[in-house]
Structures are given as C-alpha cells and as structure tokens.
Amino acid sequence: MHALLISCTTLFFACSISAGAATHADTLVVGMDLSYPPFEMTDKAGEPSGLSVELAQELGKALNKPIAIQNMAFDGLIPALKTGKIDLILSSMTATAERARSIDFSEPYFKSGLSLLVNKSSPVASVADLDDPQRTIAVKRGTTGHIYVAQHLKKAHLLLLDKESSAVMEVVQAKADATIYDQIFVVQNWQRNPDTTRVLLDPIDAGEWAIGIRKGNDALKVQVNAFLATFRANGGFSRLADAYLQEQKAGFEKLGVPFPL
C-alpha cells in the first residue's frame, strides 16, 4: 500500500523536520505533526513521508518552490502559522469555524466526519451514551475530537493525551470506553484491533480537511486552491489513496460505507 519513497536528498525539495525558519527566501515552509500515519509520518531513515508529505511535494512542484517540512506538535501548528514560523499547515486539519477565526483555509480536500472507536466490553451504543460520569473518553489534545468532547460530552471523564496511538491503546486495554476521531482513523484502528474494539462509524460531526494559510496571504491561498482543483481533476487524490490507503478502503468496503477521499 505504500508509495515509492524518494529520499529528500534526491529532490529539489528542502525536506527538513527541524525547528526554525526556512533557509531560502522562496522556500515554502509546511507545518505537520508527523505522528499520524499514513498521512503524516517518518520513514525508516527518519525522513518525512506519507500522503500529506507527497501532497506537499506536489504543491511545491506546481508552485515551482522548494518545500521545507517542519515537524511540530499538532496544537502548536496554528500558533506557528500566525507568527510566521511556517507558511502553511498540511496536517490532516479539519477546517472549523473556531480555527477560521485565527487562520484562513484552502478549499477542502478530504471529508473527515468524526466517529467512535469503542472497546468491545463497553455498553456504549451511541455518542449520547458517552455523556455520563461513568464513561471515559480518550482523545488527542487539540483535535476536533477533543473540541467535540469539551463542547458536547461534559459529563464524561476526559482522558487527554498527546498522541492518537495512546488514545487507541486506552480503548484497546479497556481503560477508556471510546476515542473520537476521523472516520478513516477509526476504521484503520478497528482493523488492527478487531478482537478488542468495534466502530460506530456514522459521523457524529461532519468536517473536511483543508490546508491552513495565514490570514492576509490571499495570493498564496489562490495558488493553493488552483493546485488542489487541478490535482483532483488529474486524478492525483485517487492515486494517493491507492498508494497509501488500500487497507482503509477495504475496511470501509467491508462496513458498506463510502470512502471519503
């Protein structure tokens, strides 16, 4: 399912995961949290890889600019964009009204409705069942799942973690009733833990991923939107899905749910 990974040293892209500003005036610095495979991750050599990395590289080609990828915690991406440390956020980020008050977004490129990964022994049958002081929900800090729990499930015990994988492990080990995250993530982790988890896949909150852009950078926003439209029309997103998401697509097919990309 993995696409051919090309070392950053063989491309004109400046693929860096260190902190700090770009080293070239024309470099487009893209912020990502490289802990969300197969979208944002590192390969065996420690280089950025994944669907989002390849998408960023394709954007660089279209704009004729080198790309520098900056790896940082998800909840630090928006502050980094606002202060000019990065030029774009391309990190499976849902475009929400709250976030749009701080930054601009491109046109959406991926549907990302929230759903539930539930421990098999938990009695939870719907998201409403989680709004109970006897229920525990594990979520990654700063995500739309975290926001949803804080706004709608205030009676539940919230277990706030720094990694999606940690939230899944809490569910697998029955330390939490559920985690709330994007549908594709939920399906992927159900496939990997079928004996201990189950899915409630109907979206509890619709959303779409988009590329974050600093407010006022309208010229770049126009360029990014033009790239996304052309890339989709030329079958780029279908190619990336075939390269990186075969496992997840099979899971959606098994559940009889349309794939979101």
PDB file of C-alpha atoms in Angstrom:
ATOM      1  CA  MET A   1       0.000   0.000   0.000  1.00  0.00           C
ATOM      2  CA  HIS A   2       2.982   2.294   0.426  1.00  0.00           C
ATOM      3  CA  ALA A   3       4.084   4.550  -2.384  1.00  0.00           C
ATOM      4  CA  LEU A   4       7.689   4.522  -3.529  1.00  0.00           C
ATOM      5  CA  LEU A   5       9.532   6.734  -1.044  1.00  0.00           C
ATOM      6  CA  ILE A   6      12.117   9.027  -2.644  1.00  0.00           C
ATOM      7  CA  SER A   7      14.840  10.392  -0.407  1.00  0.00           C
ATOM      8  CA  CYS A   8      14.583  14.113   0.106  1.00  0.00           C
ATOM      9  CA  THR A   9      18.230  14.427  -0.895  1.00  0.00           C
ATOM     10  CA  THR A  10      17.386  13.316  -4.449  1.00  0.00           C
ATOM     11  CA  LEU A  11      14.745  16.002  -4.919  1.00  0.00           C
ATOM     12  CA  PHE A  12      14.906  19.760  -5.093  1.00  0.00           C
ATOM     13  CA  PHE A  13      12.612  19.886  -2.052  1.00  0.00           C
ATOM     14  CA  ALA A  14      14.255  21.024   1.175  1.00  0.00           C
ATOM     15  CA  CYS A  15      12.633  18.438   3.440  1.00  0.00           C
ATOM     16  CA  SER A  16      13.545  19.422   6.978  1.00  0.00           C
ATOM     17  CA  ILE A  17      11.951  18.305  10.227  1.00  0.00           C
ATOM     18  CA  SER A  18      13.991  20.603  12.454  1.00  0.00           C
ATOM     19  CA  ALA A  19      12.575  23.668  14.125  1.00  0.00           C
ATOM     20  CA  GLY A  20      13.178  27.154  12.808  1.00  0.00           C
ATOM     21  CA  ALA A  21      12.597  29.280   9.758  1.00  0.00           C
ATOM     22  CA  ALA A  22      13.187  28.307   6.148  1.00  0.00           C
ATOM     23  CA  THR A  23      16.731  28.695   4.894  1.00  0.00           C
ATOM     24  CA  HIS A  24      15.729  30.143   1.497  1.00  0.00           C
ATOM     25  CA  ALA A  25      13.563  33.170   0.811  1.00  0.00           C
ATOM     26  CA  ASP A  26      11.458  31.308  -1.755  1.00  0.00           C
ATOM     27  CA  THR A  27      11.044  28.139   0.315  1.00  0.00           C
ATOM     28  CA  LEU A  28       7.504  27.234   1.327  1.00  0.00           C
ATOM     29  CA  VAL A  29       7.587  26.036   4.934  1.00  0.00           C
ATOM     30  CA  VAL A  30       4.868  23.472   5.638  1.00  0.00           C
ATOM     31  CA  GLY A  31       3.977  22.537   9.213  1.00  0.00           C
ATOM     32  CA  MET A  32       2.968  18.959  10.040  1.00  0.00           C
ATOM     33  CA  ASP A  33       2.652  16.709  13.061  1.00  0.00           C
ATOM     34  CA  LEU A  34       4.484  13.647  11.729  1.00  0.00           C
ATOM     35  CA  SER A  35       2.703  11.206  14.034  1.00  0.00           C
ATOM     36  CA  TYR A  36      -0.427  10.361  12.054  1.00  0.00           C
ATOM     37  CA  PRO A  37       0.334   7.551   9.582  1.00  0.00           C
ATOM     38  CA  PRO A  38      -0.281   7.012   6.741  1.00  0.00           C
ATOM     39  CA  PHE A  39      -0.900  10.750   6.242  1.00  0.00           C
ATOM     40  CA  GLU A  40       1.956  12.316   8.213  1.00  0.00           C
ATOM     41  CA  MET A  41       4.835  10.144   9.417  1.00  0.00           C
ATOM     42  CA  THR A  42       8.558   9.423   9.046  1.00  0.00           C
ATOM     43  CA  ASP A  43      10.193   6.571   7.166  1.00  0.00           C
ATOM     44  CA  LYS A  44      12.890   4.209   8.464  1.00  0.00           C
ATOM     45  CA  ALA A  45      15.537   6.817   7.719  1.00  0.00           C
ATOM     46  CA  GLY A  46      13.678   9.442   9.745  1.00  0.00           C
ATOM     47  CA  GLU A  47      12.596  11.407   6.676  1.00  0.00           C
ATOM     48  CA  PRO A  48       9.065  12.854   6.349  1.00  0.00           C
ATOM     49  CA  SER A  49       6.754  10.540   4.437  1.00  0.00           C
ATOM     50  CA  GLY A  50       3.089   9.809   3.908  1.00  0.00           C
ATOM     51  CA  LEU A  51       0.170  11.032   1.854  1.00  0.00           C
ATOM     52  CA  SER A  52       0.334  14.603   3.153  1.00  0.00           C
ATOM     53  CA  VAL A  53       4.079  14.797   2.554  1.00  0.00           C
ATOM     54  CA  GLU A  54       3.636  13.714  -1.051  1.00  0.00           C
ATOM     55  CA  LEU A  55       0.782  16.196  -1.440  1.00  0.00           C
ATOM     56  CA  ALA A  56       3.045  18.975  -0.136  1.00  0.00           C
ATOM     57  CA  GLN A  57       5.747  17.943  -2.591  1.00  0.00           C
ATOM     58  CA  GLU A  58       3.261  18.059  -5.468  1.00  0.00           C
ATOM     59  CA  LEU A  59       2.228  21.547  -4.337  1.00  0.00           C
ATOM     60  CA  GLY A  60       5.885  22.609  -4.410  1.00  0.00           C
ATOM     61  CA  LYS A  61       6.244  21.329  -7.954  1.00  0.00           C
ATOM     62  CA  ALA A  62       3.121  23.214  -9.054  1.00  0.00           C
ATOM     63  CA  LEU A  63       4.330  26.485  -7.488  1.00  0.00           C
ATOM     64  CA  ASN A  64       7.947  25.920  -8.527  1.00  0.00           C
ATOM     65  CA  LYS A  65       9.112  26.316  -4.935  1.00  0.00           C
ATOM     66  CA  PRO A  66      11.172  24.074  -2.655  1.00  0.00           C
ATOM     67  CA  ILE A  67       9.259  22.678   0.335  1.00  0.00           C
ATOM     68  CA  ALA A  68      10.599  22.559   3.904  1.00  0.00           C
ATOM     69  CA  ILE A  69       8.569  20.330   6.219  1.00  0.00           C
ATOM     70  CA  GLN A  70       8.590  21.353   9.877  1.00  0.00           C
ATOM     71  CA  ASN A  71       7.561  18.677  12.369  1.00  0.00           C
ATOM     72  CA  MET A  72       5.765  20.026  15.442  1.00  0.00           C
ATOM     73  CA  ALA A  73       3.013  19.158  17.896  1.00  0.00           C
ATOM     74  CA  PHE A  74      -0.453  19.453  16.409  1.00  0.00           C
ATOM     75  CA  ASP A  75      -1.613  22.084  18.909  1.00  0.00           C
ATOM     76  CA  GLY A  76       1.425  24.215  18.014  1.00  0.00           C
ATOM     77  CA  LEU A  77       0.653  24.403  14.289  1.00  0.00           C
ATOM     78  CA  ILE A  78      -1.764  27.340  14.336  1.00  0.00           C
ATOM     79  CA  PRO A  79       0.432  29.486  16.628  1.00  0.00           C
ATOM     80  CA  ALA A  80       3.410  28.731  14.356  1.00  0.00           C
ATOM     81  CA  LEU A  81       1.432  29.795  11.283  1.00  0.00           C
ATOM     82  CA  LYS A  82       0.200  33.000  12.902  1.00  0.00           C
ATOM     83  CA  THR A  83       3.718  34.029  13.966  1.00  0.00           C
ATOM     84  CA  GLY A  84       5.258  33.301  10.561  1.00  0.00           C
ATOM     85  CA  LYS A  85       7.363  30.276  11.550  1.00  0.00           C
ATOM     86  CA  ILE A  86       5.573  28.270   8.849  1.00  0.00           C
ATOM     87  CA  ASP A  87       3.721  29.278   5.681  1.00  0.00           C
ATOM     88  CA  LEU A  88       1.130  26.502   5.515  1.00  0.00           C
ATOM     89  CA  ILE A  89      -0.430  23.790   7.655  1.00  0.00           C
ATOM     90  CA  LEU A  90      -0.911  20.484   5.855  1.00  0.00           C
ATOM     91  CA  SER A  91      -1.557  18.049   8.681  1.00  0.00           C
ATOM     92  CA  SER A  92      -4.983  16.409   8.363  1.00  0.00           C
ATOM     93  CA  MET A  93      -6.514  19.513   9.959  1.00  0.00           C
ATOM     94  CA  THR A  94     -10.287  19.949   9.933  1.00  0.00           C
ATOM     95  CA  ALA A  95     -11.406  23.406   8.863  1.00  0.00           C
ATOM     96  CA  THR A  96     -13.632  24.562  11.728  1.00  0.00           C
ATOM     97  CA  ALA A  97     -15.321  27.906  12.339  1.00  0.00           C
ATOM     98  CA  GLU A  98     -13.291  28.342  15.521  1.00  0.00           C
ATOM     99  CA  ARG A  99      -9.981  27.793  13.738  1.00  0.00           C
ATOM    100  CA  ALA A 100     -11.076  30.032  10.856  1.00  0.00           C
ATOM    101  CA  ARG A 101     -11.195  32.942  13.260  1.00  0.00           C
ATOM    102  CA  SER A 102      -7.407  32.660  13.591  1.00  0.00           C
ATOM    103  CA  ILE A 103      -6.300  31.434  10.160  1.00  0.00           C
ATOM    104  CA  ASP A 104      -7.615  31.020   6.624  1.00  0.00           C
ATOM    105  CA  PHE A 105      -8.216  27.691   4.927  1.00  0.00           C
ATOM    106  CA  SER A 106      -7.960  26.430   1.387  1.00  0.00           C
ATOM    107  CA  GLU A 107     -10.828  24.671  -0.299  1.00  0.00           C
ATOM    108  CA  PRO A 108     -11.352  21.270   1.391  1.00  0.00           C
ATOM    109  CA  TYR A 109      -9.558  18.234   0.016  1.00  0.00           C
ATOM    110  CA  PHE A 110     -10.821  15.404   2.278  1.00  0.00           C
ATOM    111  CA  LYS A 111     -14.043  14.582   4.161  1.00  0.00           C
ATOM    112  CA  SER A 112     -13.401  13.856   7.821  1.00  0.00           C
ATOM    113  CA  GLY A 113     -16.541  13.171   9.841  1.00  0.00           C
ATOM    114  CA  LEU A 114     -15.900  12.249  13.473  1.00  0.00           C
ATOM    115  CA  SER A 115     -16.838   8.759  14.639  1.00  0.00           C
ATOM    116  CA  LEU A 116     -16.210   6.388  17.546  1.00  0.00           C
ATOM    117  CA  LEU A 117     -13.779   3.574  18.234  1.00  0.00           C
ATOM    118  CA  VAL A 118     -15.303   1.714  21.189  1.00  0.00           C
ATOM    119  CA  ASN A 119     -13.999  -1.032  23.438  1.00  0.00           C
ATOM    120  CA  LYS A 120     -15.934  -4.247  22.844  1.00  0.00           C
ATOM    121  CA  SER A 121     -16.772  -4.649  26.512  1.00  0.00           C
ATOM    122  CA  SER A 122     -18.190  -1.121  26.834  1.00  0.00           C
ATOM    123  CA  PRO A 123     -22.001  -0.746  26.824  1.00  0.00           C
ATOM    124  CA  VAL A 124     -21.746   2.423  24.705  1.00  0.00           C
ATOM    125  CA  ALA A 125     -24.103   2.197  21.716  1.00  0.00           C
ATOM    126  CA  SER A 126     -24.151   5.843  20.634  1.00  0.00           C
ATOM    127  CA  VAL A 127     -22.294   9.068  21.247  1.00  0.00           C
ATOM    128  CA  ALA A 128     -25.065  10.130  23.639  1.00  0.00           C
ATOM    129  CA  ASP A 129     -24.146   7.213  25.914  1.00  0.00           C
ATOM    130  CA  LEU A 130     -20.739   8.804  26.483  1.00  0.00           C
ATOM    131  CA  ASP A 131     -22.205  11.848  28.215  1.00  0.00           C
ATOM    132  CA  ASP A 132     -22.059  10.065  31.556  1.00  0.00           C
ATOM    133  CA  PRO A 133     -19.670  10.408  34.509  1.00  0.00           C
ATOM    134  CA  GLN A 134     -19.134   6.644  34.394  1.00  0.00           C
ATOM    135  CA  ARG A 135     -17.788   6.797  30.844  1.00  0.00           C
ATOM    136  CA  THR A 136     -14.178   7.651  29.914  1.00  0.00           C
ATOM    137  CA  ILE A 137     -13.181   9.140  26.557  1.00  0.00           C
ATOM    138  CA  ALA A 138      -9.560   9.249  25.411  1.00  0.00           C
ATOM    139  CA  VAL A 139      -8.654  11.916  22.836  1.00  0.00           C
ATOM    140  CA  LYS A 140      -5.608  13.657  21.435  1.00  0.00           C
ATOM    141  CA  ARG A 141      -5.072  17.183  22.684  1.00  0.00           C
ATOM    142  CA  GLY A 142      -6.130  19.994  20.320  1.00  0.00           C
ATOM    143  CA  THR A 143      -8.013  17.810  17.836  1.00  0.00           C
ATOM    144  CA  THR A 144     -11.628  18.153  16.719  1.00  0.00           C
ATOM    145  CA  GLY A 145     -12.365  15.087  18.852  1.00  0.00           C
ATOM    146  CA  HIS A 146     -11.070  16.963  21.891  1.00  0.00           C
ATOM    147  CA  ILE A 147     -13.151  20.001  20.949  1.00  0.00           C
ATOM    148  CA  TYR A 148     -16.282  17.891  20.458  1.00  0.00           C
ATOM    149  CA  VAL A 149     -15.957  16.222  23.857  1.00  0.00           C
ATOM    150  CA  ALA A 150     -15.346  19.555  25.590  1.00  0.00           C
ATOM    151  CA  GLN A 151     -18.447  21.066  23.994  1.00  0.00           C
ATOM    152  CA  HIS A 152     -20.924  18.185  23.968  1.00  0.00           C
ATOM    153  CA  LEU A 153     -19.885  15.463  26.427  1.00  0.00           C
ATOM    154  CA  LYS A 154     -19.165  17.457  29.553  1.00  0.00           C
ATOM    155  CA  LYS A 155     -20.303  14.750  31.989  1.00  0.00           C
ATOM    156  CA  ALA A 156     -17.791  12.192  30.740  1.00  0.00           C
ATOM    157  CA  HIS A 157     -14.337  11.698  32.188  1.00  0.00           C
ATOM    158  CA  LEU A 158     -11.905  13.152  29.639  1.00  0.00           C
ATOM    159  CA  LEU A 159      -8.522  11.493  29.237  1.00  0.00           C
ATOM    160  CA  LEU A 160      -6.376  13.974  27.319  1.00  0.00           C
ATOM    161  CA  LEU A 161      -3.307  12.576  25.556  1.00  0.00           C
ATOM    162  CA  ASP A 162      -0.573  13.799  23.200  1.00  0.00           C
ATOM    163  CA  LYS A 163      -0.817  11.015  20.599  1.00  0.00           C
ATOM    164  CA  GLU A 164      -3.666   9.345  18.706  1.00  0.00           C
ATOM    165  CA  SER A 165      -1.987   5.969  19.246  1.00  0.00           C
ATOM    166  CA  SER A 166      -2.097   6.471  23.007  1.00  0.00           C
ATOM    167  CA  ALA A 167      -5.839   7.125  22.859  1.00  0.00           C
ATOM    168  CA  VAL A 168      -6.343   3.929  20.862  1.00  0.00           C
ATOM    169  CA  MET A 169      -4.315   1.939  23.375  1.00  0.00           C
ATOM    170  CA  GLU A 170      -6.513   3.191  26.224  1.00  0.00           C
ATOM    171  CA  VAL A 171      -9.554   1.868  24.343  1.00  0.00           C
ATOM    172  CA  VAL A 172      -7.880  -1.436  23.414  1.00  0.00           C
ATOM    173  CA  GLN A 173      -6.936  -2.032  27.066  1.00  0.00           C
ATOM    174  CA  ALA A 174     -10.453  -1.075  28.282  1.00  0.00           C
ATOM    175  CA  LYS A 175      -9.085   1.885  30.227  1.00  0.00           C
ATOM    176  CA  ALA A 176     -11.370   4.113  28.159  1.00  0.00           C
ATOM    177  CA  ASP A 177     -14.776   3.404  26.661  1.00  0.00           C
ATOM    178  CA  ALA A 178     -14.038   5.165  23.388  1.00  0.00           C
ATOM    179  CA  THR A 179     -11.951   7.574  21.401  1.00  0.00           C
ATOM    180  CA  ILE A 180     -13.385  10.102  18.963  1.00  0.00           C
ATOM    181  CA  TYR A 181     -11.526  10.797  15.752  1.00  0.00           C
ATOM    182  CA  ASP A 182     -11.818  10.930  11.968  1.00  0.00           C
ATOM    183  CA  GLN A 183     -13.636   8.035  10.316  1.00  0.00           C
ATOM    184  CA  ILE A 184     -10.601   6.791   8.429  1.00  0.00           C
ATOM    185  CA  PHE A 185      -8.532   6.640  11.624  1.00  0.00           C
ATOM    186  CA  VAL A 186     -11.302   4.802  13.453  1.00  0.00           C
ATOM    187  CA  VAL A 187     -11.637   2.195  10.692  1.00  0.00           C
ATOM    188  CA  GLN A 188      -7.874   1.705  10.496  1.00  0.00           C
ATOM    189  CA  ASN A 189      -7.543   1.039  14.214  1.00  0.00           C
ATOM    190  CA  TRP A 190     -10.589  -1.222  14.347  1.00  0.00           C
ATOM    191  CA  GLN A 191      -8.992  -3.314  11.576  1.00  0.00           C
ATOM    192  CA  ARG A 192      -5.829  -3.601  13.653  1.00  0.00           C
ATOM    193  CA  ASN A 193      -7.662  -4.412  16.893  1.00  0.00           C
ATOM    194  CA  PRO A 194     -10.751  -6.417  15.852  1.00  0.00           C
ATOM    195  CA  ASP A 195     -10.811  -8.575  18.987  1.00  0.00           C
ATOM    196  CA  THR A 196     -10.968  -5.663  21.417  1.00  0.00           C
ATOM    197  CA  THR A 197     -12.699  -2.838  19.551  1.00  0.00           C
ATOM    198  CA  ARG A 198     -15.748  -2.042  17.453  1.00  0.00           C
ATOM    199  CA  VAL A 199     -16.753   1.010  15.420  1.00  0.00           C
ATOM    200  CA  LEU A 200     -19.695   3.384  15.478  1.00  0.00           C
ATOM    201  CA  LEU A 201     -18.981   4.913  12.105  1.00  0.00           C
ATOM    202  CA  ASP A 202     -21.978   7.161  11.470  1.00  0.00           C
ATOM    203  CA  PRO A 203     -20.452  10.653  11.587  1.00  0.00           C
ATOM    204  CA  ILE A 204     -21.300  12.493  14.784  1.00  0.00           C
ATOM    205  CA  ASP A 205     -19.894  15.760  13.464  1.00  0.00           C
ATOM    206  CA  ALA A 206     -19.217  16.439   9.785  1.00  0.00           C
ATOM    207  CA  GLY A 207     -15.973  18.044   8.780  1.00  0.00           C
ATOM    208  CA  GLU A 208     -13.448  18.462   5.993  1.00  0.00           C
ATOM    209  CA  TRP A 209      -9.676  18.722   5.943  1.00  0.00           C
ATOM    210  CA  ALA A 210      -8.109  21.792   4.372  1.00  0.00           C
ATOM    211  CA  ILE A 211      -4.727  23.493   4.163  1.00  0.00           C
ATOM    212  CA  GLY A 212      -4.168  26.250   6.712  1.00  0.00           C
ATOM    213  CA  ILE A 213      -2.941  29.609   5.391  1.00  0.00           C
ATOM    214  CA  ARG A 214      -2.015  32.765   7.311  1.00  0.00           C
ATOM    215  CA  LYS A 215      -4.676  35.474   7.167  1.00  0.00           C
ATOM    216  CA  GLY A 216      -3.837  38.141   4.619  1.00  0.00           C
ATOM    217  CA  ASN A 217      -1.826  35.785   2.413  1.00  0.00           C
ATOM    218  CA  ASP A 218      -4.520  35.845  -0.269  1.00  0.00           C
ATOM    219  CA  ALA A 219      -2.171  35.303  -3.208  1.00  0.00           C
ATOM    220  CA  LEU A 220      -0.913  32.032  -1.734  1.00  0.00           C
ATOM    221  CA  LYS A 221      -4.483  30.957  -0.981  1.00  0.00           C
ATOM    222  CA  VAL A 222      -5.427  31.438  -4.642  1.00  0.00           C
ATOM    223  CA  GLN A 223      -2.406  29.401  -5.725  1.00  0.00           C
ATOM    224  CA  VAL A 224      -3.150  26.576  -3.289  1.00  0.00           C
ATOM    225  CA  ASN A 225      -6.799  26.373  -4.346  1.00  0.00           C
ATOM    226  CA  ALA A 226      -5.823  26.296  -8.033  1.00  0.00           C
ATOM    227  CA  PHE A 227      -3.374  23.478  -7.316  1.00  0.00           C
ATOM    228  CA  LEU A 228      -5.953  21.420  -5.394  1.00  0.00           C
ATOM    229  CA  ALA A 229      -8.530  21.755  -8.189  1.00  0.00           C
ATOM    230  CA  THR A 230      -6.047  20.740 -10.875  1.00  0.00           C
ATOM    231  CA  PHE A 231      -4.568  17.915  -8.798  1.00  0.00           C
ATOM    232  CA  ARG A 232      -8.010  16.423  -8.187  1.00  0.00           C
ATOM    233  CA  ALA A 233      -9.072  16.818 -11.830  1.00  0.00           C
ATOM    234  CA  ASN A 234      -5.924  14.989 -12.922  1.00  0.00           C
ATOM    235  CA  GLY A 235      -6.623  12.044 -10.588  1.00  0.00           C
ATOM    236  CA  GLY A 236      -3.983  12.977  -8.033  1.00  0.00           C
ATOM    237  CA  PHE A 237      -6.059  12.238  -4.948  1.00  0.00           C
ATOM    238  CA  SER A 238      -7.207   8.891  -6.341  1.00  0.00           C
ATOM    239  CA  ARG A 239      -3.559   7.989  -6.953  1.00  0.00           C
ATOM    240  CA  LEU A 240      -2.576   8.924  -3.396  1.00  0.00           C
ATOM    241  CA  ALA A 241      -5.477   6.921  -1.967  1.00  0.00           C
ATOM    242  CA  ASP A 242      -4.415   3.873  -3.982  1.00  0.00           C
ATOM    243  CA  ALA A 243      -0.836   4.285  -2.780  1.00  0.00           C
ATOM    244  CA  TYR A 244      -1.443   4.883   0.917  1.00  0.00           C
ATOM    245  CA  LEU A 245      -4.981   3.886   1.875  1.00  0.00           C
ATOM    246  CA  GLN A 246      -5.704   0.433   0.455  1.00  0.00           C
ATOM    247  CA  GLU A 247      -6.127  -1.066   3.932  1.00  0.00           C
ATOM    248  CA  GLN A 248      -8.546   1.647   4.991  1.00  0.00           C
ATOM    249  CA  LYS A 249     -10.510   1.494   1.745  1.00  0.00           C
ATOM    250  CA  ALA A 250     -11.001  -2.246   2.290  1.00  0.00           C
ATOM    251  CA  GLY A 251     -12.311  -1.546   5.784  1.00  0.00           C
ATOM    252  CA  PHE A 252     -14.855   0.966   4.520  1.00  0.00           C
ATOM    253  CA  GLU A 253     -15.967  -1.504   1.853  1.00  0.00           C
ATOM    254  CA  LYS A 254     -16.423  -4.232   4.469  1.00  0.00           C
ATOM    255  CA  LEU A 255     -18.587  -1.880   6.541  1.00  0.00           C
ATOM    256  CA  GLY A 256     -20.579  -0.782   3.483  1.00  0.00           C
ATOM    257  CA  VAL A 257     -19.620   2.875   3.956  1.00  0.00           C
ATOM    258  CA  PRO A 258     -18.473   5.176   1.100  1.00  0.00           C
ATOM    259  CA  PHE A 259     -14.781   6.030   1.230  1.00  0.00           C
ATOM    260  CA  PRO A 260     -14.301   9.770   1.998  1.00  0.00           C
ATOM    261  CA  LEU A 261     -11.492  10.664  -0.435  1.00  0.00           C
TER     262      LEU A 261
END
